[in-house]
mmCIF file of C-alpha atoms in Angstrom:
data_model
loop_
_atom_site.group_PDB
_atom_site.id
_atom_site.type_symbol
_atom_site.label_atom_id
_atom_site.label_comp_id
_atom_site.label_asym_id
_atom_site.label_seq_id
_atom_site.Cartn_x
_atom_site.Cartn_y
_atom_site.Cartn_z
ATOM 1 C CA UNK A 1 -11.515 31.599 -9.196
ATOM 2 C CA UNK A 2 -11.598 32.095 -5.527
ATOM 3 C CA UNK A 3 -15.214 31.325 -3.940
ATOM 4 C CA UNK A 4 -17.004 34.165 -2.936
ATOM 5 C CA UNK A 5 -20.063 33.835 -0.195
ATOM 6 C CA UNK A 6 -22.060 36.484 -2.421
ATOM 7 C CA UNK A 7 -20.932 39.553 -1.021
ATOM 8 C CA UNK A 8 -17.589 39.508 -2.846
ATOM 9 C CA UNK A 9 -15.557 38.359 0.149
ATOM 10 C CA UNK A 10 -13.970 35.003 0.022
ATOM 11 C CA UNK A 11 -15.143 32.163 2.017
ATOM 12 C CA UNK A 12 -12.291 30.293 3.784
ATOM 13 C CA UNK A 13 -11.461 26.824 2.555
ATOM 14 C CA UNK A 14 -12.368 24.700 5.471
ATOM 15 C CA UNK A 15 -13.269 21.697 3.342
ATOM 16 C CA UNK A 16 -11.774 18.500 4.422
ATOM 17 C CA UNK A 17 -9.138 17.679 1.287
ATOM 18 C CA UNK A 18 -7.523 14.163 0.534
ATOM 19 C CA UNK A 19 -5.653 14.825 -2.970
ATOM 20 C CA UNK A 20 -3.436 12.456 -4.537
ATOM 21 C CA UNK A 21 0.076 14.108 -5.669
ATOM 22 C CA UNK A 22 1.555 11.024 -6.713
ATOM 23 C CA UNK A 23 1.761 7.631 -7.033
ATOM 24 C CA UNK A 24 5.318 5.506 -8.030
ATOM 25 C CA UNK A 25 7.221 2.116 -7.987
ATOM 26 C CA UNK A 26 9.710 2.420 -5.557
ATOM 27 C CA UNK A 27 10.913 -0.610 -5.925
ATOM 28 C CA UNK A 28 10.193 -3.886 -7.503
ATOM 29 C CA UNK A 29 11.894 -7.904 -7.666
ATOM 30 C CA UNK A 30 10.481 -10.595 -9.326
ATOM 31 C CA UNK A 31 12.800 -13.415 -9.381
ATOM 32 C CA UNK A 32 12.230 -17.262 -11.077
ATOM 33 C CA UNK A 33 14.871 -18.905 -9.659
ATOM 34 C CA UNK A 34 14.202 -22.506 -11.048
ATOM 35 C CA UNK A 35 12.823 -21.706 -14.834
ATOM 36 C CA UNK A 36 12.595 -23.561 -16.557
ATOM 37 C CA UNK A 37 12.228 -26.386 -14.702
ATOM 38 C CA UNK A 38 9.152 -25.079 -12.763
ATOM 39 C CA UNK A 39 7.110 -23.518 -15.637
ATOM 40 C CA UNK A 40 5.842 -27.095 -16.717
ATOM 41 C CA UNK A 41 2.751 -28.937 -15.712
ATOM 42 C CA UNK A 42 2.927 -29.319 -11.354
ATOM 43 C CA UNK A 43 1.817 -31.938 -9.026
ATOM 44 C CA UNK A 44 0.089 -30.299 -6.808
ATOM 45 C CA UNK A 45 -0.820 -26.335 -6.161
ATOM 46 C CA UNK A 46 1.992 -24.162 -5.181
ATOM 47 C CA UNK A 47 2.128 -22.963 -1.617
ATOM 48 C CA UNK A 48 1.260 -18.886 -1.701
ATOM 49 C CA UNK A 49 2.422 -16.168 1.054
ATOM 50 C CA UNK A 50 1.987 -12.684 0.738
ATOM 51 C CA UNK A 51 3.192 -10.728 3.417
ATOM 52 C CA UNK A 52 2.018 -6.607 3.420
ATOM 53 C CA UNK A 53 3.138 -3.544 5.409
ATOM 54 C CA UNK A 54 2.348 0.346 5.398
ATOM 55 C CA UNK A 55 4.669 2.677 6.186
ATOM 56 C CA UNK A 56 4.532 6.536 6.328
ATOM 57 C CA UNK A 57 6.454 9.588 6.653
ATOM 58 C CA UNK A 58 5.403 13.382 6.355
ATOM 59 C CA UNK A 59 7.463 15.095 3.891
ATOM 60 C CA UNK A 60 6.028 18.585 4.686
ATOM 61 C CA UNK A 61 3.116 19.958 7.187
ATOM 62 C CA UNK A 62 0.525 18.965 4.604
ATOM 63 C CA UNK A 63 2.154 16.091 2.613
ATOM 64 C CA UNK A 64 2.739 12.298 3.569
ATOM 65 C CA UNK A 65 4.632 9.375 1.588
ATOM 66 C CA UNK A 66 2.925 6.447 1.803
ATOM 67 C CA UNK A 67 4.720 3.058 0.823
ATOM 68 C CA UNK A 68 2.751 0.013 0.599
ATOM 69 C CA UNK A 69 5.047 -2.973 0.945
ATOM 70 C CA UNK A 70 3.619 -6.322 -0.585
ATOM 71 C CA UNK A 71 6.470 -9.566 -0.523
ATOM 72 C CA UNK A 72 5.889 -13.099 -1.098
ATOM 73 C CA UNK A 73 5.468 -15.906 -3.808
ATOM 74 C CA UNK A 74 4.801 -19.346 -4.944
ATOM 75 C CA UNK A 75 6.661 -23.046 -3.439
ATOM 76 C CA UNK A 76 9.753 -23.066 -1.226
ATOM 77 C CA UNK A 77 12.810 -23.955 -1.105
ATOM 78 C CA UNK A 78 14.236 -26.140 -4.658
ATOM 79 C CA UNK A 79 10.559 -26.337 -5.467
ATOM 80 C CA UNK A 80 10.256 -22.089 -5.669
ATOM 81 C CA UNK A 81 8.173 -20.953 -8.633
ATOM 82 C CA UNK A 82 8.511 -17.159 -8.205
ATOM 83 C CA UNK A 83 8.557 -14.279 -5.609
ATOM 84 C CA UNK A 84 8.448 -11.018 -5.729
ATOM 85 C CA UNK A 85 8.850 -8.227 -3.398
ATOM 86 C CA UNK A 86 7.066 -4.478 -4.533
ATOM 87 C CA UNK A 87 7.437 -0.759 -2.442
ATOM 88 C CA UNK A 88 4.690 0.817 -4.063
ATOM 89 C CA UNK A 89 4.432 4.663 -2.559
ATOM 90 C CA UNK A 90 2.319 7.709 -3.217
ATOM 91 C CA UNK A 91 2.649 11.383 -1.606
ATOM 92 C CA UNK A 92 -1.042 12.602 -0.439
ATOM 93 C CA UNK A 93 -2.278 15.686 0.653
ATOM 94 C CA UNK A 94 -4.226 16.319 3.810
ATOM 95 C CA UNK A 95 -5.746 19.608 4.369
ATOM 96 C CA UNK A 96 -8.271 20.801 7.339
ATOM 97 C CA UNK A 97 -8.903 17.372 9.084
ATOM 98 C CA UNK A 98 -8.555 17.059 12.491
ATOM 99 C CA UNK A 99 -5.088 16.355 13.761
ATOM 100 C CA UNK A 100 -6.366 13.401 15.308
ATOM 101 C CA UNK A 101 -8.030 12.172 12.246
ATOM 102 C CA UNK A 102 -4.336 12.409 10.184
ATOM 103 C CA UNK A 103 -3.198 9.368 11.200
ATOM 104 C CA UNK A 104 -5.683 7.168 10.354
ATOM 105 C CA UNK A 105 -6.459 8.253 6.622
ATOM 106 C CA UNK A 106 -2.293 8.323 6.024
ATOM 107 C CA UNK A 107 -2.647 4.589 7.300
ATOM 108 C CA UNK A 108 -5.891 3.507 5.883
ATOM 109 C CA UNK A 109 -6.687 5.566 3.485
ATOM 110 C CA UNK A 110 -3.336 6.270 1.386
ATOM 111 C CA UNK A 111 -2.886 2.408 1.114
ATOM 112 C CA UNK A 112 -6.505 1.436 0.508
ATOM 113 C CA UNK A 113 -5.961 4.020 -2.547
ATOM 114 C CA UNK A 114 -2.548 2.265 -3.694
ATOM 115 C CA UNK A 115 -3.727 -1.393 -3.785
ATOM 116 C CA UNK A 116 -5.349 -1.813 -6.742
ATOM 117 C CA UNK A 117 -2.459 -0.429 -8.317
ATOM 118 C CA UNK A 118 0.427 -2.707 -6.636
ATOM 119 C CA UNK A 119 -1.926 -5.718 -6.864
ATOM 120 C CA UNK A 120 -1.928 -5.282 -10.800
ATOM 121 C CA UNK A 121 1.724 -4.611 -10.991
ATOM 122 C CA UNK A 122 2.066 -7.707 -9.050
ATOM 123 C CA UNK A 123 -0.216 -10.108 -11.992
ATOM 124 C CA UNK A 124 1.757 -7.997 -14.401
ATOM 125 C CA UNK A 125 5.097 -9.495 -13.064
ATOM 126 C CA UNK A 126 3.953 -12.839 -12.236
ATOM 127 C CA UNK A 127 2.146 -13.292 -15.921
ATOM 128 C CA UNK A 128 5.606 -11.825 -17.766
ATOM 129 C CA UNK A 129 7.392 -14.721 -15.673
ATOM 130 C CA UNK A 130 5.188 -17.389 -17.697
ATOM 131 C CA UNK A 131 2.591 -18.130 -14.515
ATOM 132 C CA UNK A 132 -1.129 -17.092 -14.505
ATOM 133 C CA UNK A 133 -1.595 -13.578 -12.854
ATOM 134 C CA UNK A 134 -1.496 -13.187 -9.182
ATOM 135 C CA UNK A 135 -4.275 -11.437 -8.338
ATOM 136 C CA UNK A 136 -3.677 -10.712 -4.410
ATOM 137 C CA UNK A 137 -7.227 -10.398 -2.093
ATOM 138 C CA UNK A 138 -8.175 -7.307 -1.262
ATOM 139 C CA UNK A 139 -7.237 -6.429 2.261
ATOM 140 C CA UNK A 140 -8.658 -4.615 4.920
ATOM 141 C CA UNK A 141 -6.687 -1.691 5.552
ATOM 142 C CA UNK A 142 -8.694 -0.965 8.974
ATOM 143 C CA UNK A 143 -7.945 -3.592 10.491
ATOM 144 C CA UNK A 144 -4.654 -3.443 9.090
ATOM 145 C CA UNK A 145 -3.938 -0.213 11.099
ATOM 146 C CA UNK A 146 -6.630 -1.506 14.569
ATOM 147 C CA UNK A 147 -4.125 -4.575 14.116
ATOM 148 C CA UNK A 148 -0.370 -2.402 14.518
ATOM 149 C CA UNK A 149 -2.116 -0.050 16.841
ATOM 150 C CA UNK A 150 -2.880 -2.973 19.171
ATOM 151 C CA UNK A 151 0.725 -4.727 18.971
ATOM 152 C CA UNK A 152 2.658 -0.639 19.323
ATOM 153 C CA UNK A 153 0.030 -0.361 22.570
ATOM 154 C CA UNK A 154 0.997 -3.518 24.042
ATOM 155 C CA UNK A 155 4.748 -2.913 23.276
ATOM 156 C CA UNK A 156 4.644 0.510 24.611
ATOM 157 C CA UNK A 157 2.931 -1.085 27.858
ATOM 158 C CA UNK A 158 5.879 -3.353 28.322
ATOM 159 C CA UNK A 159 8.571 -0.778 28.175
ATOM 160 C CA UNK A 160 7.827 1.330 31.096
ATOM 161 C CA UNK A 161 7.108 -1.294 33.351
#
C-alpha cells in the first residue's frame, strides 16, 4: 500500500534503505593435512593467524556484492593442525543515501552484517575437523576501511610524484 501524506497523494520514499538481498558461501577450504597425527593431546598451544579482507563490486545502480574474505589456521609447517580459507558474500541494497555515504556502509556496514555468519561457519568447520570451535574476535570494520583508505591514499600519493 503506497503511503499517502493524508490528502491521497503519495509521499516520495526518501527514507534512507539498507536491505539485505542475500547472503551465500562463495567459497570455502578446510584442510587437516596431518590427521591424525595432530588430533591427539599437544605440547604446547597452536600458533593462530587469521588474515581478513572486504571486497566490493556494484552489480546494478542500487545493488553491491560484498565478499568478506577470512583465511588462516592453527601450527605451521609439519606441525599444521588445520586452515581454512572462507569468501563469504552478500548482495545489499542501498537506496537514498548520499553518494558520498555509499562507500562507507558497502565497506563497513555489508561486512559488519556478514561476520557473525562467516565466523560460525568457520567453528562449524574447525569442530567437524575434530578441534574445538574457532570462534574468530570480532573485528572492527571501521577501522578496517580508515585502515585501506590510509594505505590507497598514501599509494595514490606515490604514483604521481
Amino acid at each position: 500500500m503506497p503511503d499517502e501524506n493524508g490528502n491521497g497523494a503519495e509521499v516520495p520514499q526518501t527514507t534512507p534503505r539498507f536491505t539485505v538481498l542475500a547472503q551465500y558461501t562463495k567459497d570455502l577450504s578446510f584442510e587437516n593435512p596431518n590427521a591424525p597425527r595432530t588430533l591427539g593431546p599437544q605440547q604446547s598451544g597452536p600458533n593462530l593467524s587469521v588474515q581478513i579482507n572486504v571486497n566490493a563490486r556494484q552489480l546494478a545502480p542500487t545493488d553491491f556484492e560484498v565478499s568478506l574474505m577470512l583465511e588462516g589456521g592453527a601450527g605451521q609447517g609439519a606441525d599444521t593442525l588445520f586452515k581454512f580459507e572462507l569468501n563469504y558474500a552478500g548482495v545489499f541494497r542501498i537506496e537514498n543515501f548520499p553518494a558520498e555515504q555509499v562507500q562507507p556502509i558497502v565497506m563497513i556496514e555489508g561486512p559488519r552484517l556478514l561476520f557473525p555468519f562467516a565466523r560460525q561457519i568457520i567453528a562449524d568447520a574447525v569442530r567437524g575437523g575434530s578441534y574445538p570451535p574457532l570462534f574468530i574476535d570480532p573485528i572492527d570494520f571501521h577501522a578496517l576501511y580508515l585502515q585501506r583508505l590510509a594505505a590507497a591514499g598514501g599509494q595514490q600519493q606515490a604514483q604521481p610524484a
